Coordinates of C-alpha atoms and ligand atoms in Angstrom, one line a residue:
M1 CA 125.7 118.8 36.3
R2 CA 122.7 117.5 34.4
P3 CA 121.9 113.8 34.6
I4 CA 121.9 111.8 31.4
R5 CA 118.6 111.7 29.6
F6 CA 117.2 108.9 27.5
A7 CA 116.7 109.8 23.9
T8 CA 113.2 108.7 23.3
T9 CA 111.9 111.1 20.6
A10 CA 113.6 109.2 17.8
L11 CA 112.4 105.9 19.2
A12 CA 108.8 107.2 19.5
A13 CA 108.9 108.6 16.0
A14 CA 110.2 105.3 14.6
A15 CA 107.3 103.5 16.3
L16 CA 104.9 105.7 14.5
T17 CA 106.4 105.3 11.0
A18 CA 107.0 101.6 11.4
P19 CA 105.2 99.1 9.1
L20 CA 101.6 98.5 10.2
A21 CA 102.2 95.0 11.5
A22 CA 104.8 96.3 13.9
S23 CA 102.8 99.4 14.9
P24 CA 101.9 100.0 18.5
A25 CA 98.2 99.9 17.5
A26 CA 98.7 96.4 16.0
A27 CA 100.7 95.3 19.0
E28 CA 97.9 96.4 21.3
G29 CA 95.3 94.8 19.1
F30 CA 93.4 98.0 18.3
G31 CA 91.0 98.1 15.3
D32 CA 92.5 97.4 11.9
G33 CA 96.1 98.1 13.1
H34 CA 96.3 101.5 11.4
W35 CA 98.3 103.9 13.5
P36 CA 96.8 106.2 14.3
P37 CA 93.5 104.3 14.2
H38 CA 91.1 105.9 11.7
H39 CA 88.7 107.1 14.3
S40 CA 91.4 108.8 16.3
N41 CA 92.3 112.5 16.6
G42 CA 95.3 113.3 14.4
K43 CA 98.8 113.4 15.7
A44 CA 98.6 117.2 16.0
E45 CA 96.0 116.8 18.7
R46 CA 98.2 114.7 21.0
L47 CA 100.1 116.1 24.0
R48 CA 103.2 114.1 23.3
W49 CA 103.6 115.4 19.8
A50 CA 102.8 119.0 20.8
A51 CA 105.5 118.9 23.5
P52 CA 108.9 120.4 22.9
H53 CA 111.5 117.7 22.2
D54 CA 113.2 118.0 25.6
L55 CA 110.0 117.7 27.7
H56 CA 108.4 114.3 28.6
I57 CA 104.7 114.6 29.1
G58 CA 103.5 111.8 31.4
T59 CA 100.7 110.2 33.3
A60 CA 100.3 107.7 36.1
I61 CA 99.0 104.3 35.0
A62 CA 96.0 103.3 37.0
G63 CA 96.2 100.2 39.1
G64 CA 96.2 99.0 42.8
G65 CA 95.6 101.5 45.6
H66 CA 92.1 103.0 45.7
H67 CA 91.2 101.2 42.4
T68 CA 90.9 97.9 44.3
D69 CA 87.9 99.3 46.2
Q70 CA 86.1 100.3 43.0
D71 CA 83.5 98.4 40.9
Y72 CA 85.4 98.7 37.6
D73 CA 87.9 96.3 36.2
P74 CA 91.5 97.6 36.2
P75 CA 91.5 99.8 33.1
F76 CA 95.1 99.1 32.0
A77 CA 94.2 95.4 31.5
S78 CA 90.6 95.8 30.4
D79 CA 89.9 99.1 28.7
R80 CA 91.2 99.5 25.2
T81 CA 90.4 103.2 25.0
Y82 CA 92.4 103.7 28.1
R83 CA 95.4 102.0 26.6
T84 CA 95.1 103.8 23.3
T85 CA 94.8 107.1 25.0
L86 CA 97.8 106.3 27.2
A87 CA 99.9 105.4 24.1
R88 CA 98.8 108.3 22.0
Q89 CA 98.9 111.2 24.5
F90 CA 101.9 110.5 26.7
D91 CA 105.6 109.7 26.3
S92 CA 106.3 109.1 30.0
V93 CA 104.4 106.8 32.4
S94 CA 104.5 106.3 36.2
A95 CA 103.3 103.4 38.2
E96 CA 100.5 104.7 40.3
N97 CA 100.8 101.9 42.9
Q98 CA 102.4 98.9 41.1
M99 CA 106.0 99.6 42.2
K100 CA 105.2 100.4 45.8
W101 CA 106.4 98.0 48.5
E102 CA 103.0 96.5 49.3
Y103 CA 102.6 95.5 45.6
I104 CA 106.0 94.5 44.5
H105 CA 107.3 93.0 47.7
P106 CA 104.2 91.6 49.4
E107 CA 105.9 89.0 51.6
R108 CA 109.4 89.0 53.0
G109 CA 111.8 87.8 50.2
E110 CA 108.9 87.4 47.7
Y111 CA 108.5 89.8 44.9
D112 CA 105.6 90.2 42.5
F113 CA 106.7 91.9 39.4
E114 CA 103.8 91.1 37.1
D115 CA 102.1 94.6 37.0
A116 CA 105.3 96.5 37.1
D117 CA 106.7 94.4 34.2
R118 CA 103.6 95.1 32.1
I119 CA 104.1 98.8 32.6
V120 CA 107.7 98.8 31.7
D121 CA 107.0 96.6 28.6
F122 CA 104.1 98.8 27.5
A123 CA 106.3 101.8 27.8
A124 CA 109.1 100.2 25.7
R125 CA 106.6 99.3 23.0
H126 CA 105.2 102.8 22.8
G127 CA 108.4 104.8 23.0
Q128 CA 107.7 106.0 26.5
V129 CA 110.1 106.6 29.4
V130 CA 109.1 105.3 32.9
R131 CA 109.2 107.1 36.3
G132 CA 109.7 104.5 39.1
H133 CA 107.7 105.3 42.2
T134 CA 108.8 104.7 45.0
L135 CA 111.6 103.2 47.2
L136 CA 111.6 104.8 50.6
W137 CA 108.2 106.0 51.9
H138 CA 106.1 106.0 55.1
S139 CA 103.0 104.7 53.3
Q140 CA 101.8 101.6 51.5
N141 CA 104.4 99.3 53.1
P142 CA 103.4 95.7 53.7
D143 CA 102.4 94.5 57.2
W144 CA 105.3 92.1 57.3
L145 CA 107.6 95.1 57.1
E146 CA 105.8 97.6 59.3
E147 CA 104.9 95.0 62.0
G148 CA 107.9 92.7 61.7
D149 CA 110.3 92.2 64.6
F150 CA 113.6 93.2 63.0
T151 CA 116.9 94.4 64.3
D152 CA 118.2 97.7 62.9
E153 CA 120.8 95.7 60.9
E154 CA 118.1 93.5 59.5
L155 CA 116.0 96.5 58.4
R156 CA 119.0 98.1 56.7
S157 CA 119.7 94.9 54.7
I158 CA 116.0 94.6 53.9
L159 CA 116.0 98.0 52.4
K160 CA 119.2 97.5 50.5
D161 CA 118.0 94.1 49.1
H162 CA 114.7 95.7 48.0
I163 CA 116.4 98.5 46.2
T164 CA 119.0 96.3 44.7
T165 CA 116.4 93.8 43.5
V166 CA 113.7 96.2 42.2
V167 CA 116.0 98.8 40.7
G168 CA 118.3 96.1 39.3
R169 CA 115.4 94.3 37.6
Y170 CA 114.5 97.5 35.6
K171 CA 118.1 98.7 35.1
G172 CA 118.3 100.9 32.0
R173 CA 114.5 101.0 31.6
I174 CA 113.6 103.6 34.2
Q175 CA 114.4 107.2 33.5
Q176 CA 113.7 108.6 37.0
W177 CA 113.2 107.0 40.4
D178 CA 111.4 108.7 43.2
V179 CA 113.9 107.3 45.7
A180 CA 112.7 109.2 48.8
N181 CA 109.0 110.1 48.8
E182 CA 107.3 112.6 51.2
I183 CA 110.0 112.4 53.9
F184 CA 109.2 115.9 55.4
D185 CA 106.0 117.0 57.0
G186 CA 104.3 120.4 56.4
D187 CA 106.6 122.1 58.9
G188 CA 109.7 120.9 57.1
E189 CA 110.5 118.3 59.8
L190 CA 111.6 114.8 58.8
R191 CA 108.9 112.3 59.4
T192 CA 110.8 110.5 62.0
E193 CA 107.7 108.8 63.5
E194 CA 105.7 107.8 60.6
N195 CA 108.5 106.7 58.3
I196 CA 109.9 103.3 59.5
W197 CA 113.3 103.9 57.9
L198 CA 113.8 107.3 59.5
R199 CA 112.4 106.2 62.8
R200 CA 114.6 103.1 63.1
L201 CA 117.7 103.9 61.1
G202 CA 118.0 107.7 61.4
P203 CA 118.3 110.4 58.6
G204 CA 121.5 108.9 57.3
I205 CA 119.4 106.2 55.6
I206 CA 118.3 108.7 53.0
A207 CA 121.8 109.0 51.6
D208 CA 122.2 105.3 51.7
A209 CA 119.0 104.8 49.7
F210 CA 120.3 107.1 47.0
R211 CA 123.7 105.3 46.9
W212 CA 122.2 101.9 46.7
T213 CA 119.8 103.0 43.9
H214 CA 122.7 104.5 42.0
Q215 CA 124.7 101.3 42.4
A216 CA 121.8 99.3 41.0
D217 CA 121.2 101.5 38.0
P218 CA 123.9 104.1 37.4
H219 CA 121.9 105.8 34.6
A220 CA 118.7 106.4 36.4
E221 CA 118.0 109.9 37.6
L222 CA 117.3 109.9 41.3
Y223 CA 114.7 112.2 42.8
F224 CA 113.2 113.6 46.0
N225 CA 109.4 113.8 45.5
D226 CA 106.7 115.4 47.6
Y227 CA 103.4 117.2 47.7
N228 CA 102.8 120.8 48.9
V229 CA 106.3 121.7 47.7
E230 CA 105.3 123.5 44.5
G231 CA 106.0 126.9 45.9
V232 CA 108.7 128.3 48.3
N233 CA 107.6 127.3 51.8
A234 CA 108.9 125.5 54.9
K235 CA 108.7 122.1 53.4
S236 CA 110.4 123.0 50.1
D237 CA 113.1 124.9 52.1
A238 CA 113.8 121.7 54.0
Y239 CA 114.4 119.8 50.7
Y240 CA 116.5 122.7 49.5
E241 CA 118.8 122.5 52.6
L242 CA 118.9 118.7 52.6
S243 CA 119.7 118.7 48.8
Q244 CA 122.7 121.0 49.4
E245 CA 124.0 118.8 52.2
L246 CA 123.7 115.6 50.2
L247 CA 125.3 117.2 47.1
A248 CA 128.2 118.4 49.3
E249 CA 128.7 114.8 50.4
N250 CA 128.6 113.6 46.8
V251 CA 125.4 111.6 47.3
P252 CA 124.0 110.7 43.9
L253 CA 120.9 112.9 44.2
H254 CA 119.9 114.2 40.7
G255 CA 116.6 115.9 41.1
F256 CA 113.7 117.4 43.0
S257 CA 110.1 117.0 42.0
A258 CA 106.9 118.7 43.1
Q259 CA 103.9 116.4 42.8
G260 CA 101.3 119.1 42.0
H261 CA 98.2 117.8 43.8
L262 CA 96.4 121.2 43.7
S263 CA 92.9 122.3 44.6
L264 CA 90.7 125.2 43.3
D265 CA 89.9 125.8 47.0
Y266 CA 93.4 127.3 47.4
P267 CA 95.2 129.9 45.4
F268 CA 97.6 128.6 42.8
P269 CA 101.1 128.4 44.4
G270 CA 102.5 131.6 43.0
S271 CA 106.2 130.9 43.5
M272 CA 106.3 127.6 41.6
E273 CA 108.8 128.7 39.0
E274 CA 111.0 130.4 41.5
N275 CA 111.0 127.3 43.6
L276 CA 111.9 124.9 40.8
Q277 CA 114.5 127.4 39.6
R278 CA 116.4 127.4 42.9
F279 CA 116.8 123.6 42.7
D280 CA 117.9 124.0 39.1
D281 CA 120.5 126.5 40.3
L282 CA 121.9 123.8 42.5
G283 CA 122.5 121.8 39.4
L284 CA 119.6 119.4 40.0
G285 CA 117.0 118.2 37.6
T286 CA 113.5 119.2 38.3
A287 CA 110.1 117.6 37.5
V288 CA 106.4 117.9 38.1
T289 CA 105.2 114.4 38.8
E290 CA 101.6 114.0 39.9
V291 CA 99.5 116.9 38.8
D292 CA 95.7 116.9 39.4
I293 CA 93.5 119.8 40.2
R294 CA 90.5 119.0 42.3
M295 CA 87.5 121.1 43.1
T296 CA 84.4 121.1 45.4
L297 CA 81.6 120.0 43.1
P298 CA 78.2 121.6 43.1
E299 CA 75.2 119.5 44.2
S300 CA 74.7 118.3 40.7
G301 CA 78.1 116.6 40.9
E302 CA 79.1 118.3 37.7
P303 CA 81.7 121.1 37.6
T304 CA 80.5 124.5 36.4
E305 CA 82.0 126.0 33.2
E306 CA 83.8 128.6 35.4
Q307 CA 85.3 125.8 37.5
L308 CA 86.6 124.0 34.4
D309 CA 88.1 127.3 33.1
T310 CA 89.9 128.0 36.4
Q311 CA 91.1 124.4 36.5
A312 CA 92.4 124.8 32.9
D313 CA 94.3 127.9 34.1
Y314 CA 95.8 126.0 37.0
Y315 CA 97.0 123.2 34.7
R316 CA 98.4 125.7 32.3
R317 CA 100.3 127.6 35.0
A318 CA 101.8 124.4 36.5
L319 CA 103.0 123.3 33.1
Q320 CA 104.3 126.8 32.3
A321 CA 106.3 126.9 35.5
C322 CA 108.0 123.7 34.4
L323 CA 108.5 124.9 30.8
D324 CA 110.1 128.1 32.2
V325 CA 112.8 126.2 34.1
D326 CA 115.6 124.7 32.0
S327 CA 116.0 121.5 34.0
C328 CA 112.3 120.7 34.2
E329 CA 112.1 118.0 31.5
S330 CA 109.3 115.9 32.9
F331 CA 105.7 116.9 33.5
T332 CA 103.3 114.2 34.7
I333 CA 99.6 114.2 35.4
W334 CA 98.2 111.8 38.0
G335 CA 95.8 110.0 35.7
F336 CA 94.0 111.4 32.7
N337 CA 90.4 110.3 33.3
D338 CA 88.1 111.3 36.1
K339 CA 86.7 107.8 36.4
Y340 CA 90.0 106.5 37.7
S341 CA 91.1 109.4 39.9
W342 CA 91.9 108.9 43.6
V343 CA 90.4 112.2 44.5
P344 CA 86.6 111.5 45.1
G345 CA 87.5 108.6 47.4
T346 CA 89.8 110.7 49.5
F347 CA 88.1 114.2 49.5
E348 CA 84.4 114.0 50.1
G349 CA 82.4 116.1 47.6
Q350 CA 85.4 116.8 45.5
G351 CA 86.4 115.5 42.1
S352 CA 86.7 116.3 38.4
A353 CA 90.5 116.6 39.0
T354 CA 91.9 115.2 35.7
V355 CA 91.9 116.4 32.1
M356 CA 89.2 114.1 30.7
T357 CA 85.7 113.1 31.7
E358 CA 84.7 109.5 32.4
D359 CA 83.9 109.0 28.7
Y360 CA 87.3 110.4 27.6
T361 CA 85.9 113.8 26.5
R362 CA 88.7 116.3 26.7
K363 CA 88.1 119.1 29.2
P364 CA 89.4 122.7 28.9
A365 CA 92.4 121.6 31.0
F366 CA 93.5 119.2 28.3
F367 CA 93.3 121.9 25.6
A368 CA 95.1 124.4 27.9
L369 CA 98.0 121.9 28.3
H370 CA 98.0 121.2 24.5
E371 CA 98.0 124.9 23.6
A372 CA 100.8 125.7 26.1
L373 CA 103.0 122.9 24.7
K374 CA 102.4 124.0 21.1
E375 CA 103.2 127.5 21.9
E376 CA 106.4 126.5 23.7
K377 CA 107.4 124.4 20.7
K378 CA 106.7 127.2 18.2
W379 CA 108.3 130.0 20.3
P380 CA 110.8 128.2 22.5
G381 CA 111.6 130.2 25.6
W382 CA 109.2 133.0 24.8
P383 CA 108.7 135.4 26.6
G384 CA 112.4 135.1 27.4
R385 CA 113.3 132.1 29.6
G386 CA 113.5 128.4 29.6
H387 CA 113.8 126.0 26.7
G388 CA 115.1 128.4 24.1
G389 CA 117.6 127.2 21.5
R390 CA 117.5 123.5 22.4
Ligands
9MR401 O1 96.9 107.4 43.5 C1 97.3 106.6 44.5 C2 96.1 105.8 45.1 O2 95.6 104.9 44.2 C3 96.4 105.2 46.4 O3 95.3 104.6 47.0 C4 97.1 106.2 47.3 C5 97.5 105.6 48.7 O4 98.3 106.5 49.4 O5 98.3 106.7 46.7 C6 97.9 107.5 45.6 O6 99.1 108.0 45.0 C7 99.8 108.9 45.8 C8 101.3 108.8 45.4 O7 101.7 107.5 45.5 C9 102.1 109.7 46.3 N1 101.7 111.1 46.3 C10 100.2 111.3 46.6 C11 99.4 110.4 45.7 C12 97.9 110.6 45.9 O8 97.6 110.2 47.2

C-alpha cells in the first residue's frame, strides 16, 4: 500500500502567483521582490517546474559536517544566490547534517533545533517538502552517547526519547524520514560492531525505531537509506529480506532509498531500475536520496568535456531509473554546487560531483536532468513504463 503523500504542487504554484509582497523572493529579501527575480532564468528552466507532478526533485541543504572545516561561511545563512537557487530549482530539501544526532542532540537531554527549524521553515515558505535525515545511524553521534556509560535499558529509552522529541517537533512537516541509515555493510551483514544501537540492543531495535517514529508522526513515510544499494547486490538483497520480514510483522516501514553516491571510476549500476522495482513490488515507496557523481580530476583540477558528458549521462540514468519505477516519487541530489560538496575533502584528487560549478554555472548534468524531467512530463511513461496516466 502506498504511503500518504503531501500535496505540495498546488502550494508551490500558489506561492509563485501570490502578491509580490508575500512572494518567496520578497520573504528572502531578494532584489526588488519580483518572483522570479528579473535576472533569473525563467520558470521553464527550473528543475522543479520541469518535473512531473508526482515527483519531488530535491537537494541537501549545506551545513555542518565537512563544511565546518572550510573557509567559507555557511551558504544557507550567508549566500543569497545559494538560497535563491535552492528555492527556484527544488521542491524537496534534506538536512545534510543538521538533523543528525551530534547537531540536534549535542548533550544528553539538550537539543539544538535552530538549524533544523530554519530548514523546515524555509521549506514551508517555498512550497518544498522535507526529508528528515537521520535517526538510527552508526556515524555522527555525539561523544556523550558513544562514550557514555549506559545500561541497555537506558540506551533504549535514550533512543525512544530522541525519536519522540525530534520527530514530534516536526510532526506533519517532514515528508520522509530516513529512520535507519546504513545499517548493513558491503557484504550484507548488519553493522553490529560500528552501530551502537545494534551492538548493544540487537537487531530488534530497528523495528522499534520504526514504530516509535510512526507513533511520533503517523503521516511521515519511514525509510531505509543506504549507499551502494543502487543495483541488485548483497547489500540491497539484505535490505530486501529485512523489508519482507518487517512488513510481515506489520512494522511501519514505508520505503527503501538508494543514496546514489556514484563515481565515474566505476560503471553505472546497471540494475538500478530492477532493484527499485523489486521494493516497489513489495508495496514500498522508493526514493533516490543523495545523488552525486564524482570523478578523478586531471592535473588542471578541471574536468574534461568528456568527463562532464559522461557525468551527465550517469545523472540522467539515475533519474530515469527513478522515473521508470512507479513508487519512486523523490529524487534528491546531495548538494547542487561543487563549492559545497563533501567529495573533495573525502576522496583525494576527486571532485566536480554536483550539477553546478562554484559560480553556479549549470553543467551538462543539470541540463541532462532538466531534459529528462521535461521529456517525462511531456510523454509520461514513455517508452512504456512508470508514471503514465497520473
Ligand atoms: O555530506 C555530509 C558531510 O557534510 C559530512 O561531513 C559527512 C559525515 O559522515 O556526511 C555527509 O553526508 C553523508 C550522509 O549523511 C549519509 N550518506 C553519505 C553522505 C556522504 O558522506
